[in-house]
Each structure stands twice: as structure tokens, then as C-alpha cells.
PDB file of C-alpha atoms and ligand atoms in Angstrom:
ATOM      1  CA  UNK A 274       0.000   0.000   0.000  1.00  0.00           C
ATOM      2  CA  UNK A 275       1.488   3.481  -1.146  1.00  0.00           C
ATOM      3  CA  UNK A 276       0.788   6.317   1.278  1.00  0.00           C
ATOM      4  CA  UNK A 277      -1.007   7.983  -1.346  1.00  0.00           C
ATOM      5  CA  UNK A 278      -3.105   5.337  -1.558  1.00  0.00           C
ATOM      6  CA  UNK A 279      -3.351   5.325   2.554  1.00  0.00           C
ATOM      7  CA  UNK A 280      -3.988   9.312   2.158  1.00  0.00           C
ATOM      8  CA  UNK A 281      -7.469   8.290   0.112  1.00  0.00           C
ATOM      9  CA  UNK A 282      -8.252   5.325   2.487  1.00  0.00           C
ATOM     10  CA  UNK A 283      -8.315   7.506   5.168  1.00  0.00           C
ATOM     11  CA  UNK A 284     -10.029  10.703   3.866  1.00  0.00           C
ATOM     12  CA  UNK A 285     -12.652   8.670   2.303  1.00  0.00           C
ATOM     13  CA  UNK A 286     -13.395   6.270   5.441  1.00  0.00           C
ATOM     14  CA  UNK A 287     -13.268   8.855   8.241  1.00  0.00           C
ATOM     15  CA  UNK A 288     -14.202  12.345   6.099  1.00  0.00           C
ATOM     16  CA  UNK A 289     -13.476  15.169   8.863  1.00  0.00           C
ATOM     17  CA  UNK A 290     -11.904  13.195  11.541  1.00  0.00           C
ATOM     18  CA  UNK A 291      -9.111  12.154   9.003  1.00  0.00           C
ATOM     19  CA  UNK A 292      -6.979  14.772  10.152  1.00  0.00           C
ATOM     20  CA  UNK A 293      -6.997  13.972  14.127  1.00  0.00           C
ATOM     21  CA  UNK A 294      -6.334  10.309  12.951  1.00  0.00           C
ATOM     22  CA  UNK A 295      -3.667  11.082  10.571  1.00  0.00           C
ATOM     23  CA  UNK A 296      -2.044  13.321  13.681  1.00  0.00           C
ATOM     24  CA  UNK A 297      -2.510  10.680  16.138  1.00  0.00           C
ATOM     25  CA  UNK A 298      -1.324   7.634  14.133  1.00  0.00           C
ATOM     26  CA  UNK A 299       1.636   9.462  11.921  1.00  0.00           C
ATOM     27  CA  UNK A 300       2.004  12.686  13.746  1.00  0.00           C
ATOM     28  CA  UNK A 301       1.578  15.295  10.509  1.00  0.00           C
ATOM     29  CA  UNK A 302      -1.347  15.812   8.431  1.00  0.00           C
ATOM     30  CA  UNK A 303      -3.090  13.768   5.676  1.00  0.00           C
ATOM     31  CA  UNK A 304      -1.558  16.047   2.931  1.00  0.00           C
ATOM     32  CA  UNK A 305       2.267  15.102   4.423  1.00  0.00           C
ATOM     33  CA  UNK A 306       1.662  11.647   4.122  1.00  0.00           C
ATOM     34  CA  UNK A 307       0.602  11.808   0.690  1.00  0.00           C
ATOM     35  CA  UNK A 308       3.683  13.739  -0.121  1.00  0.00           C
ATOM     36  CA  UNK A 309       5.622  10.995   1.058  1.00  0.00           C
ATOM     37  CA  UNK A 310       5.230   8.968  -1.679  1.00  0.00           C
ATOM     38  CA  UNK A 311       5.969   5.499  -2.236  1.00  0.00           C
ATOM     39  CA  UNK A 312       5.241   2.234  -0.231  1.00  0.00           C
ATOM     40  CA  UNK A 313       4.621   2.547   2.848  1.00  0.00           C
ATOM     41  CA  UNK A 314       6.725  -0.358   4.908  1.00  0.00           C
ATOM     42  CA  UNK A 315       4.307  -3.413   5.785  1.00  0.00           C
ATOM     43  CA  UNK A 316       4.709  -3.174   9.507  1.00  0.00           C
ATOM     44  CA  UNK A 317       3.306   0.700   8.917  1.00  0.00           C
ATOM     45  CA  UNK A 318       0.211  -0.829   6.477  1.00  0.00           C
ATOM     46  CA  UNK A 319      -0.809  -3.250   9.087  1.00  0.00           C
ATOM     47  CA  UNK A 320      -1.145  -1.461  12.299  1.00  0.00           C
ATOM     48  CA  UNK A 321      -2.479   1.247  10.624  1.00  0.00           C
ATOM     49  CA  UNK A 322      -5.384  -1.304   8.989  1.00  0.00           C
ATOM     50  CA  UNK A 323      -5.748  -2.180  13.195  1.00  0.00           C
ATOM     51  CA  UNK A 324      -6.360   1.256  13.983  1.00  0.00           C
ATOM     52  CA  UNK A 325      -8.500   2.002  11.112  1.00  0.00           C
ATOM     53  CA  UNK A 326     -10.911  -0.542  12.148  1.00  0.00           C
ATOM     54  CA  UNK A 327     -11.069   0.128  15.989  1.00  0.00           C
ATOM     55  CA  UNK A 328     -11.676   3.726  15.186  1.00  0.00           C
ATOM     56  CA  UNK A 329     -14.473   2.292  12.426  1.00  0.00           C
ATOM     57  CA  UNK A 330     -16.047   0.300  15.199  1.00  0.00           C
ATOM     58  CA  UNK A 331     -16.605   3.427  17.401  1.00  0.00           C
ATOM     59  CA  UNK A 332     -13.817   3.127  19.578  1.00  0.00           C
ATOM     60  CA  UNK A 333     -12.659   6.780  20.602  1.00  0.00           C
ATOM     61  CA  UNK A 334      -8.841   8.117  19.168  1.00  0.00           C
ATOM     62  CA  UNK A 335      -8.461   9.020  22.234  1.00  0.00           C
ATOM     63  CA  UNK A 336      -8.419   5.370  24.049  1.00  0.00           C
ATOM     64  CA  UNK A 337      -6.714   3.818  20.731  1.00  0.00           C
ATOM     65  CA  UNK A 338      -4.205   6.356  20.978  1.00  0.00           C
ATOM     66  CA  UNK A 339      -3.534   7.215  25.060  1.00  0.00           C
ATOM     67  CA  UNK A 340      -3.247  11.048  24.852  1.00  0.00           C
ATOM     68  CA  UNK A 341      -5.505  13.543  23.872  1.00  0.00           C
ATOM     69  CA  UNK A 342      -4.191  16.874  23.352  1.00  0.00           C
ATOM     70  CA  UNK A 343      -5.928  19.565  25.500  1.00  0.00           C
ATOM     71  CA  UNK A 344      -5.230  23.396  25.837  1.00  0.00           C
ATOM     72  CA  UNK A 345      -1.142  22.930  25.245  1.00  0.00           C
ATOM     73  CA  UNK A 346      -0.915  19.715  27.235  1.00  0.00           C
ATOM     74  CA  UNK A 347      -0.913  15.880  26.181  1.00  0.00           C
ATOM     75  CA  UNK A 348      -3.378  14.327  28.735  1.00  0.00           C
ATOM     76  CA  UNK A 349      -2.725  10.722  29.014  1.00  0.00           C
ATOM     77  CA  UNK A 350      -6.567   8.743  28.869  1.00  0.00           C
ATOM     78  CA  UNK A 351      -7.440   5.293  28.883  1.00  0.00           C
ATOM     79  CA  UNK A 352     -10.751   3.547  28.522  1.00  0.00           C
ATOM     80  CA  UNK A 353     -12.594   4.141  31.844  1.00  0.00           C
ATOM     81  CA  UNK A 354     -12.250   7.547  32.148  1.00  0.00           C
ATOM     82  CA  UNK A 355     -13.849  10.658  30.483  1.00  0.00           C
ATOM     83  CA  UNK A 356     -11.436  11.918  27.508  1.00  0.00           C
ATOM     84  CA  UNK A 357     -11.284  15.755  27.679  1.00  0.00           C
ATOM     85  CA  UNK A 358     -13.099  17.993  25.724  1.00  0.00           C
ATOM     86  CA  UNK A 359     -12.086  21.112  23.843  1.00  0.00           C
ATOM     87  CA  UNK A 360     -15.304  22.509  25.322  1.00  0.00           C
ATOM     88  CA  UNK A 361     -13.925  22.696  28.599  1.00  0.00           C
ATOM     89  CA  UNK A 362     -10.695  24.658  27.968  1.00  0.00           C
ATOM     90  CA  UNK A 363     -13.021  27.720  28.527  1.00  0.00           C
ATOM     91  CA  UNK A 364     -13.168  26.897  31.876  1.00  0.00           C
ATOM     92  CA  UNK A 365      -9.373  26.391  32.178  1.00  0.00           C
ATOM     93  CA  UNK A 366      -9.063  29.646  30.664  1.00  0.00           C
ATOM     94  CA  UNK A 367     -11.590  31.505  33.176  1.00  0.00           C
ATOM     95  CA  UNK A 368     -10.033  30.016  35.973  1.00  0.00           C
ATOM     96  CA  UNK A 369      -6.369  31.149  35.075  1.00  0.00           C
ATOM     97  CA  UNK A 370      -7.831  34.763  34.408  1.00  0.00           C
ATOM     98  CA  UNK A 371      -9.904  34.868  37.700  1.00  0.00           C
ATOM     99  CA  UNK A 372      -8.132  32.562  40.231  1.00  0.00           C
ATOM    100  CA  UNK A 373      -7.331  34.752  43.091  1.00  0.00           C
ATOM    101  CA  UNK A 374      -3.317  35.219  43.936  1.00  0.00           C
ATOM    102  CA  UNK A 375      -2.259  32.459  45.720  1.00  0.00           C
ATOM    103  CA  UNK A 376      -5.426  30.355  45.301  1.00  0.00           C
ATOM    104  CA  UNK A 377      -6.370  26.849  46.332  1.00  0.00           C
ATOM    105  CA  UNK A 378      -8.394  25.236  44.000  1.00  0.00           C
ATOM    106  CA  UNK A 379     -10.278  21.822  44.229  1.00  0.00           C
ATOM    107  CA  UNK A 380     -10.658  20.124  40.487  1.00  0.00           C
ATOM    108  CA  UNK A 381     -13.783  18.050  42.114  1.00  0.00           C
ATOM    109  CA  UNK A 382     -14.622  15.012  39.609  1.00  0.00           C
ATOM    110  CA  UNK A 383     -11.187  15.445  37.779  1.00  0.00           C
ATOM    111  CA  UNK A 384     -11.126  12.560  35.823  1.00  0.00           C
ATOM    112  CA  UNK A 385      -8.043  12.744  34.078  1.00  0.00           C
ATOM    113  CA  UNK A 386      -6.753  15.866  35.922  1.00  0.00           C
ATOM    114  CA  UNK A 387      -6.610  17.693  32.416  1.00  0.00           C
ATOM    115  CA  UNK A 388      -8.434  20.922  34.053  1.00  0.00           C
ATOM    116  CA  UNK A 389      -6.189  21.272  37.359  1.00  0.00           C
ATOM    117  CA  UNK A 390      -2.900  20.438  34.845  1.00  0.00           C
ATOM    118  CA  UNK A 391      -3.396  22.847  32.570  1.00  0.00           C
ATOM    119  CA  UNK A 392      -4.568  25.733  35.414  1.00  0.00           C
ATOM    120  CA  UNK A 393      -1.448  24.497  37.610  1.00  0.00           C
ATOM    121  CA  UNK A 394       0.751  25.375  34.249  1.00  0.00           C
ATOM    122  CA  UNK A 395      -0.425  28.647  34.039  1.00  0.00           C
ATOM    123  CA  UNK A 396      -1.077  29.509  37.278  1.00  0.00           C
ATOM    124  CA  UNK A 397       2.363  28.503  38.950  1.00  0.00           C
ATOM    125  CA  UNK A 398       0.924  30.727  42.279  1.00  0.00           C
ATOM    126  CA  UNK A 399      -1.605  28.326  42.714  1.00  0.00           C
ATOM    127  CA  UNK A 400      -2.188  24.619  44.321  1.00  0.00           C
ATOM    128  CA  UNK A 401      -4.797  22.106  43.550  1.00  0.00           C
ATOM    129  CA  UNK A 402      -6.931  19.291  45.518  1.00  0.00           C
ATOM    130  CA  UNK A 403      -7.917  16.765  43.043  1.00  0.00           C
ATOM    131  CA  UNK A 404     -10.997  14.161  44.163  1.00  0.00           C
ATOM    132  CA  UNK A 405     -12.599  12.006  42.610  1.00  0.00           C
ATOM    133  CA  UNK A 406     -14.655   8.796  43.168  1.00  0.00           C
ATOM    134  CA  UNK A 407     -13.071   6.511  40.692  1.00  0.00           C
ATOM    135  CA  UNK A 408      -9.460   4.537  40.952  1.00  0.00           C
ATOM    136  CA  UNK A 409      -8.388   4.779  37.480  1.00  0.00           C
ATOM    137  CA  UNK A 410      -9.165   8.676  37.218  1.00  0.00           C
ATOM    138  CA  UNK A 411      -6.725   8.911  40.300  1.00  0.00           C
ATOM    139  CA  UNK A 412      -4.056   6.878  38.897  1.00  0.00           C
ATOM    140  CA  UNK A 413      -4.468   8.567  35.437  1.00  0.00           C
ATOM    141  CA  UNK A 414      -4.511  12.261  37.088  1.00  0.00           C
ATOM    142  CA  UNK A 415      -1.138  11.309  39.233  1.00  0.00           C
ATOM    143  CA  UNK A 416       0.159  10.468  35.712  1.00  0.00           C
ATOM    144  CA  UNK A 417      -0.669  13.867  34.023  1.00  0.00           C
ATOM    145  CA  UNK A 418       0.839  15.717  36.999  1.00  0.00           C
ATOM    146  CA  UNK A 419       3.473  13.919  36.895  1.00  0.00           C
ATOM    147  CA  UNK A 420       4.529  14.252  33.761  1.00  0.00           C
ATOM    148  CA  UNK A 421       3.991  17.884  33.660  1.00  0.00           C
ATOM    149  CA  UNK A 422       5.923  18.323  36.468  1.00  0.00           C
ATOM    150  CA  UNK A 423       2.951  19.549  38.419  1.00  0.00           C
ATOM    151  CA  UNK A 424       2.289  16.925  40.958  1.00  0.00           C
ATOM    152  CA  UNK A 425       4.124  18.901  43.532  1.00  0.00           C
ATOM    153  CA  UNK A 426       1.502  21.279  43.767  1.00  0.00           C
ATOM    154  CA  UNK A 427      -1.550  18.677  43.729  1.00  0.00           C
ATOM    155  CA  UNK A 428      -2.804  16.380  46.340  1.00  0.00           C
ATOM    156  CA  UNK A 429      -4.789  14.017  44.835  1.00  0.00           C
ATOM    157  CA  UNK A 430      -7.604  12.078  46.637  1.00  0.00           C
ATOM    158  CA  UNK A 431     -10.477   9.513  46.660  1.00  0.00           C
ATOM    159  CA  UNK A 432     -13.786  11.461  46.859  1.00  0.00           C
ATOM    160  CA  UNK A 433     -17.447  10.485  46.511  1.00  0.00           C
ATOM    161  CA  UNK A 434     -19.749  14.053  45.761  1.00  0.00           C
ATOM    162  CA  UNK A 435     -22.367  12.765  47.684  1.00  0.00           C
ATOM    163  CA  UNK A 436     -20.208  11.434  50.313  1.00  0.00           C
ATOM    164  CA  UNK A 437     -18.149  12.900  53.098  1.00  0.00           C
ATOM    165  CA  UNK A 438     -17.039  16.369  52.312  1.00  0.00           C
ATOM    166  CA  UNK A 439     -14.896  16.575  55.528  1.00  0.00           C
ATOM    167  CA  UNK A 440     -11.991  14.666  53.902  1.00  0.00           C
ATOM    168  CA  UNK A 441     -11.261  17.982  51.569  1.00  0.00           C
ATOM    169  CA  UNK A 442      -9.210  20.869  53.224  1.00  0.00           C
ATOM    170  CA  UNK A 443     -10.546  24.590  52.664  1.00  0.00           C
ATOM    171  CA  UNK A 444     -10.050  25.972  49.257  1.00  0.00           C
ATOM    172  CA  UNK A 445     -10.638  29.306  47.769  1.00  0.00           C
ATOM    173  CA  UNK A 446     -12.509  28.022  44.696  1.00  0.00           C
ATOM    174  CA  UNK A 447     -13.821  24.858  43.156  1.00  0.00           C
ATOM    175  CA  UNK A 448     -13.404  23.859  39.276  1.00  0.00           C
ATOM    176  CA  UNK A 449     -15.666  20.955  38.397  1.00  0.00           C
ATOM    177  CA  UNK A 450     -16.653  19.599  34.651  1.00  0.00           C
ATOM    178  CA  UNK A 451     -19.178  17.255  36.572  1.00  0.00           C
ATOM    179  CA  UNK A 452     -21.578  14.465  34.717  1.00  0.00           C
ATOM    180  CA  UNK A 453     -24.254  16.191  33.518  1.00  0.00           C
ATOM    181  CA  UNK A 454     -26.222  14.480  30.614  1.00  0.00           C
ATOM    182  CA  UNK A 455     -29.563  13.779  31.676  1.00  0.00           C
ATOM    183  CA  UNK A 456     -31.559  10.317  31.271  1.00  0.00           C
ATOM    184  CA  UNK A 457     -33.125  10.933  27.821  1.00  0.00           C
ATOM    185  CA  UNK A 458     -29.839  12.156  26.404  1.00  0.00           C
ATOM    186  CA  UNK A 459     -27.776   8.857  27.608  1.00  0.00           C
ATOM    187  CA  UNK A 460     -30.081   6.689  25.625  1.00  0.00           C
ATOM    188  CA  UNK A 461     -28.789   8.916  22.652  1.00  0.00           C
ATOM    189  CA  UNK A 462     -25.209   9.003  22.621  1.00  0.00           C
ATOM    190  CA  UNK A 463     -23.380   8.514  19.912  1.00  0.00           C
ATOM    191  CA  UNK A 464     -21.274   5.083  19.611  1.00  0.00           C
ATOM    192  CA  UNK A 465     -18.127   6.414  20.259  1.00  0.00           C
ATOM    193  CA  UNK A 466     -19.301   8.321  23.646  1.00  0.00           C
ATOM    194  CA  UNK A 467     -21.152   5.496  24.678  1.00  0.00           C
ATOM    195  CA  UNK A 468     -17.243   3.738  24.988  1.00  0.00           C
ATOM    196  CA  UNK A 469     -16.886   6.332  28.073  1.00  0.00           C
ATOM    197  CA  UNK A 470     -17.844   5.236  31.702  1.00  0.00           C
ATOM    198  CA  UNK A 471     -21.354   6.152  32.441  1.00  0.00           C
ATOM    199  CA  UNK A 472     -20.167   7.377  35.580  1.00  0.00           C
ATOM    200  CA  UNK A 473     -18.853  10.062  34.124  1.00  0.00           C
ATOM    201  CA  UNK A 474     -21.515  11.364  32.036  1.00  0.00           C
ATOM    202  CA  UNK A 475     -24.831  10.518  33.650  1.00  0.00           C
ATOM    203  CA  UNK A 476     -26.045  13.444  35.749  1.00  0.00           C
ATOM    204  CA  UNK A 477     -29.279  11.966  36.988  1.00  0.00           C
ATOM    205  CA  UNK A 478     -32.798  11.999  35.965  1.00  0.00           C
ATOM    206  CA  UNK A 479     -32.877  15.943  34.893  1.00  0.00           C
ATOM    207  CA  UNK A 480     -28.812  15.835  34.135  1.00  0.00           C
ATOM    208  CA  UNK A 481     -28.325  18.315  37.732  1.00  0.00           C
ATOM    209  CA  UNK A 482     -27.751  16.119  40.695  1.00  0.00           C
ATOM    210  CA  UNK A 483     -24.632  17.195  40.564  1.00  0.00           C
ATOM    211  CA  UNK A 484     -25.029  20.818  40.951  1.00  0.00           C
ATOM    212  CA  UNK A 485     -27.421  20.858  43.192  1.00  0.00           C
ATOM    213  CA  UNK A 486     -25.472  18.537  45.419  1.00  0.00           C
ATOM    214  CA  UNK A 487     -22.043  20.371  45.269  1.00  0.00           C
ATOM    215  CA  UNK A 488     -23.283  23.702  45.103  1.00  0.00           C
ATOM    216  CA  UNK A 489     -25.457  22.653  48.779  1.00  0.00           C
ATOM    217  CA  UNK A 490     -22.855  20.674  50.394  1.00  0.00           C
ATOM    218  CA  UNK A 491     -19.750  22.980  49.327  1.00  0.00           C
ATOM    219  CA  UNK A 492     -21.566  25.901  51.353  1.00  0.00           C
ATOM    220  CA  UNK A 493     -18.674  25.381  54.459  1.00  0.00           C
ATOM    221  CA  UNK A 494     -15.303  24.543  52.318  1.00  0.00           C
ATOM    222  CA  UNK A 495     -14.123  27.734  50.948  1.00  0.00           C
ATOM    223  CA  UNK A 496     -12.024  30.306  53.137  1.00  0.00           C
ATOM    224  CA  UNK A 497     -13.628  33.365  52.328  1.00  0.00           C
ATOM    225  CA  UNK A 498     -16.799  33.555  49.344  1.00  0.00           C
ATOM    226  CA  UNK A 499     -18.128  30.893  47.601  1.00  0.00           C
ATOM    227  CA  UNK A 500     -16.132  30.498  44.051  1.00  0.00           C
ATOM    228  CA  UNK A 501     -17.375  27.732  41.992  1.00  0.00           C
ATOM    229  CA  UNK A 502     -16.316  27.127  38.398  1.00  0.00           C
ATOM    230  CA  UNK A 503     -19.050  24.915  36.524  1.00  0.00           C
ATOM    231  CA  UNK A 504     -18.493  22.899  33.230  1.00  0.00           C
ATOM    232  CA  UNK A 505     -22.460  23.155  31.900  1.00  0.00           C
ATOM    233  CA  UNK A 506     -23.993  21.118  29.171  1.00  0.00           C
ATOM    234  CA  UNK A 507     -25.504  23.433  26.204  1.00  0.00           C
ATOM    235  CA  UNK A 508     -28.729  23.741  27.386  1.00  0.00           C
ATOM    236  CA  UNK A 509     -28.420  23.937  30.901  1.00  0.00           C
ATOM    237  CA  UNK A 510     -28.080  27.816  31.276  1.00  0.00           C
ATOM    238  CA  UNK A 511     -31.452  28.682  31.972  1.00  0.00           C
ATOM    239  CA  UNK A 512     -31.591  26.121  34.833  1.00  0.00           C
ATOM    240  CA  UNK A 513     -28.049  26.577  36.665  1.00  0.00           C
ATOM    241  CA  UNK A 514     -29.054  30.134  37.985  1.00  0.00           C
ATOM    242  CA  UNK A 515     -32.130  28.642  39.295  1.00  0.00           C
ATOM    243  CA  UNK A 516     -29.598  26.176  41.385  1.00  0.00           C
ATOM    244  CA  UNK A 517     -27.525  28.859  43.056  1.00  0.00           C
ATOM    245  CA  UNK A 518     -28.273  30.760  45.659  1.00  0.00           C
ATOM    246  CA  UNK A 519     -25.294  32.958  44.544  1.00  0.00           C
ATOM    247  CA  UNK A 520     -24.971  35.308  41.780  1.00  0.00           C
ATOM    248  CA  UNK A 521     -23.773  33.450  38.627  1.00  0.00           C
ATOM    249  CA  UNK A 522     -23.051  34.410  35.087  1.00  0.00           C
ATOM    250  CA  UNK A 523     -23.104  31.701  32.080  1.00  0.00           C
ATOM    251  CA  UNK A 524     -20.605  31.867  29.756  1.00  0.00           C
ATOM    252  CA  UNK A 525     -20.115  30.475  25.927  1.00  0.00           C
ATOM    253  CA  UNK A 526     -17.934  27.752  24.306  1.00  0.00           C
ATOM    254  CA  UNK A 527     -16.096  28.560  21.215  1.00  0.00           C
ATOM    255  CA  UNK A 528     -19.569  27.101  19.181  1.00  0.00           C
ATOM    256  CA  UNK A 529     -21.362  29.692  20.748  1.00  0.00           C
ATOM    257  CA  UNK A 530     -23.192  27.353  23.221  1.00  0.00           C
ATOM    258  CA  UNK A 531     -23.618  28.081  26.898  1.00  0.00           C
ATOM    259  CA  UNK A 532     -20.861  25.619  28.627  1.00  0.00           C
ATOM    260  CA  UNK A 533     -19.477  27.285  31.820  1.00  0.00           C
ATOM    261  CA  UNK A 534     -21.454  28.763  34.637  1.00  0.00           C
ATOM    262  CA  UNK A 535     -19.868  30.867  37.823  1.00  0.00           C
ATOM    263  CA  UNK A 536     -21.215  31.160  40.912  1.00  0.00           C
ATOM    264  CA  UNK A 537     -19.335  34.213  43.297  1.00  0.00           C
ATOM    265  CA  UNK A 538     -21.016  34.609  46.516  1.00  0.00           C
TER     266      UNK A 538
HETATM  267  N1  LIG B  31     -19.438  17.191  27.233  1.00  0.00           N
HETATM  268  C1  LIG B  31     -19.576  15.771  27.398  1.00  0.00           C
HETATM  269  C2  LIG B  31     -20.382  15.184  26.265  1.00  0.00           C
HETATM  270  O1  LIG B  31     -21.236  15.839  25.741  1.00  0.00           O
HETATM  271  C3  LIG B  31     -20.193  15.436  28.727  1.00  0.00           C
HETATM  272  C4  LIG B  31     -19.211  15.611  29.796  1.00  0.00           C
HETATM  273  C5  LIG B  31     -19.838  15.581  31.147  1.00  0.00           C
HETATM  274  O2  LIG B  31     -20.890  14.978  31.404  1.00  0.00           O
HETATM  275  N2  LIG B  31     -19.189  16.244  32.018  1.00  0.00           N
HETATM  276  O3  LIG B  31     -20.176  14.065  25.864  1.00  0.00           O
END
């Protein structure tokens, strides 16, 4: 197989996700590999004929792969945990632009610690708490610390939302991309979301158990006003404000949907 002829394979099998594959799997773009030219060596032809059908049979780049690249980081994912989203680099970006001097910031359901990595980069003032409930998300977020050189300035811990919140220390704010799709939504996910733990998507019945649960039981773990940082899903900006007994102001992604939410007391 010439890479010209893998160039048209790809293009026509996976139209506008050809680029992120072609990045992932040969690290330039579909139009480099075509200029390559020639045959490409067998070993090349038939792991890339491996990937091509994972990634056929729904199975996200992201878990195929092990990284997903998010604001200027390569987070480290595996299947089990939520991959991150551009979506929520707004919220990254908010919180390095508003964090208080000095802050300590809890990254509560951090999955694979992409949001507390990249605002620890940026924010070298700052520390982070990161909880959440499930083992691999802990493991996975030590990783991405680690290997940013950030874990120094992270404590990372086991924590249920509608647990115990005595095990976190005080913080100044709270960042938190919780799961937020609501029960009719699940049932329509598309395949290659459906690959990602439930756990990490499902919000409850009305998609807000979350919310109303953290924004409640938060009320006594911040050292002066209440600072929360919400990842929202696109058409839960009407409701959020209804939540919070706070003022709070709903931002847009960069599709023009309504995706983060803060609450200031
Ligand atoms: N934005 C994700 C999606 O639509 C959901 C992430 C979440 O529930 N926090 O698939």
C-alpha cells in the first residue's frame, strides 16, 4: 500500500476526523503523508489497517491512541475515564484569568486531571486538591501531573460528591466539569461516547444532581466567598441560575453554546 493510496483510504473512510487520525497515528497531516510517496513499509500498512478498524467500530482516538491533546498539554486517557473535551478549555481559561493570587483550587470530579494540569501550568501561584470517586481517574490524574511536572503542587484524593465532604481541606474556589447528561440524552449518545464510563456522564434523571449537590454541600469549604467554576452542558443555562443561591453568570464555548457557569457569593 502506497501512502497515497493510505492518504485516500483515510479521507474517504473517516471524512473530517481524518486529520486527528492522521495526527494521532503518523504525527503530521493527511496532505504530508501523501507527499511521502511510495510504499509505505508493511509493519506501517498493518497497524495502521488495526487502527482504522477500531476507530471504524466506534472506539474513541483518544483510548486507541492514550493522549488527547488539551489546551497545550498531552493528557494521558485510557478507557474508563472521560477523555477531555475542547469545550472545557473555557473553563481552564476563566479560571487562570480569575483565580485569586495564591489560590487553592479543588478540580472536584477530575477525571483525568486535564483541568487542574493545565490551570497548575499557568497559574504557577496556585495549588490544587484533586478528588474524585473513581481509581483509574486517580491513577491517570497522578500520571498527568506527573509528567507535567505539576504533581508537587496537587494532592490528589479519593472522593465520593455525595459522600463525606470533611476529607477535603478549605479551598478558595472549586473547578468541576461534573456528569451532567440527563436520562433521555444517555439513551442517545453517539457510539463512540457510549465507549466512556457512564459514571462520568450521567447526571441523573434531569442531568443536575450534581449541581445541586455540590453547590449545597460545598456551602462550608471555601475560606472566604463561595467560588465555583461549573463545566455546563448546552442547554443547561437557563436552569443553573435557578440552582444557586449565589450570583452566577453563564458563559459560551467557542460554538457559541452556553458551557461554563460561575457562581461568586
Ligand atoms: N461534554 C460531554 C459530552 O457531551 C459530557 C461531559 C460531562 O458529562 N461532564 O459528551
Amino acid at each position: 500500500m502506497t501512502f497515497e493510496q493510505i492518504y485516500r483510504d483515510m479521507t474517504a473512510r473517516l471524512g473530517d476526523e481524518a486529520a486527528a487520525f492522521c495526527w494521532y497515528f503518523f504525527d503530521r497531516s493527511p496532505v504530508c503523508v501523501r507527499r511521502d510517496g511510495g510504499e509505505a513499509p508493511p509493519d506501517t500498512v498493518k497497524k495502521y489497517g488495526e487502527c482504522m478498524e477500531r476507530v471504524l467500530s466506534g472506539e474513541p482516538m483518544q483510548y486507541i491512541f492514550g493522549y488527547a491533546p488539551f489546551y497545550d498539554l498531552k493528557i494521558l486517557c485510557e478507557p474508563g475515564v472521560l477523555i477531555p473535551r475542547y469545550d472545557t478549555e473555557v473553563l481552564v481559561e476563566e479560571a487562570i484569568k480569575t483565580l485569586p493570587p495564591g489560590s487553592v483550587f479543588a478540580d472536584i470530579c477530575c477525571g483525568t486531571g486535564c483541568i487542574a494540569a493545565a490551570v497548575l501550568k499557568h497559574r504557577p501561584d496556585t495549588t490544587a486538591v484533586c478528588a474524585d470517586i473513581s481509581g483509574a481517574a486517580l491513577r491517570l490524574t497522578r500520571q498527568n501531573l506527573q509528567n507535567n511536572f505539576l504533581d508537587g503542587r496537587a494532592s490528589v484524593i479519593a472522593f465520593d460528591v455525595f459522600g463525606d465532604w470533611n476529607v477535603l481541606p478549605k479551598v478558595d474556589a472549586i473547578l468541576c466539569n461534573p456528569p451532567y447528561i440527563n436520562e433521555a440524552d444517555m439513551k442517545k449518545l453517539p457510539e463512540n461516547v457510549r465507549r466512556e464510563p457512564a459514571e462520568a456522564l450521567y447526571g441523573g434523571v434531569d442531568g443536575l444532581d450534581f449541581y445541586r449537590r455540590i453547590i449545597s454541600a460545598s456551602a462550608g469549604i471555601f475560606k472566604g466567598a463561595p467560588h465555583i467554576i461549573f463545566e455546563i452542558g448546552y442547554d443547561q443555562g437557563k436552569a443553573l441560575p435557578l440552582l444557586s443561591p449565589y450570583p452566577c453568570k453563564i458563559k459560551k464555548d467557542l460554538s457559541g453554546n452556553d458551557r461554563i457557569c460561575i457562581i461568586r457569593g
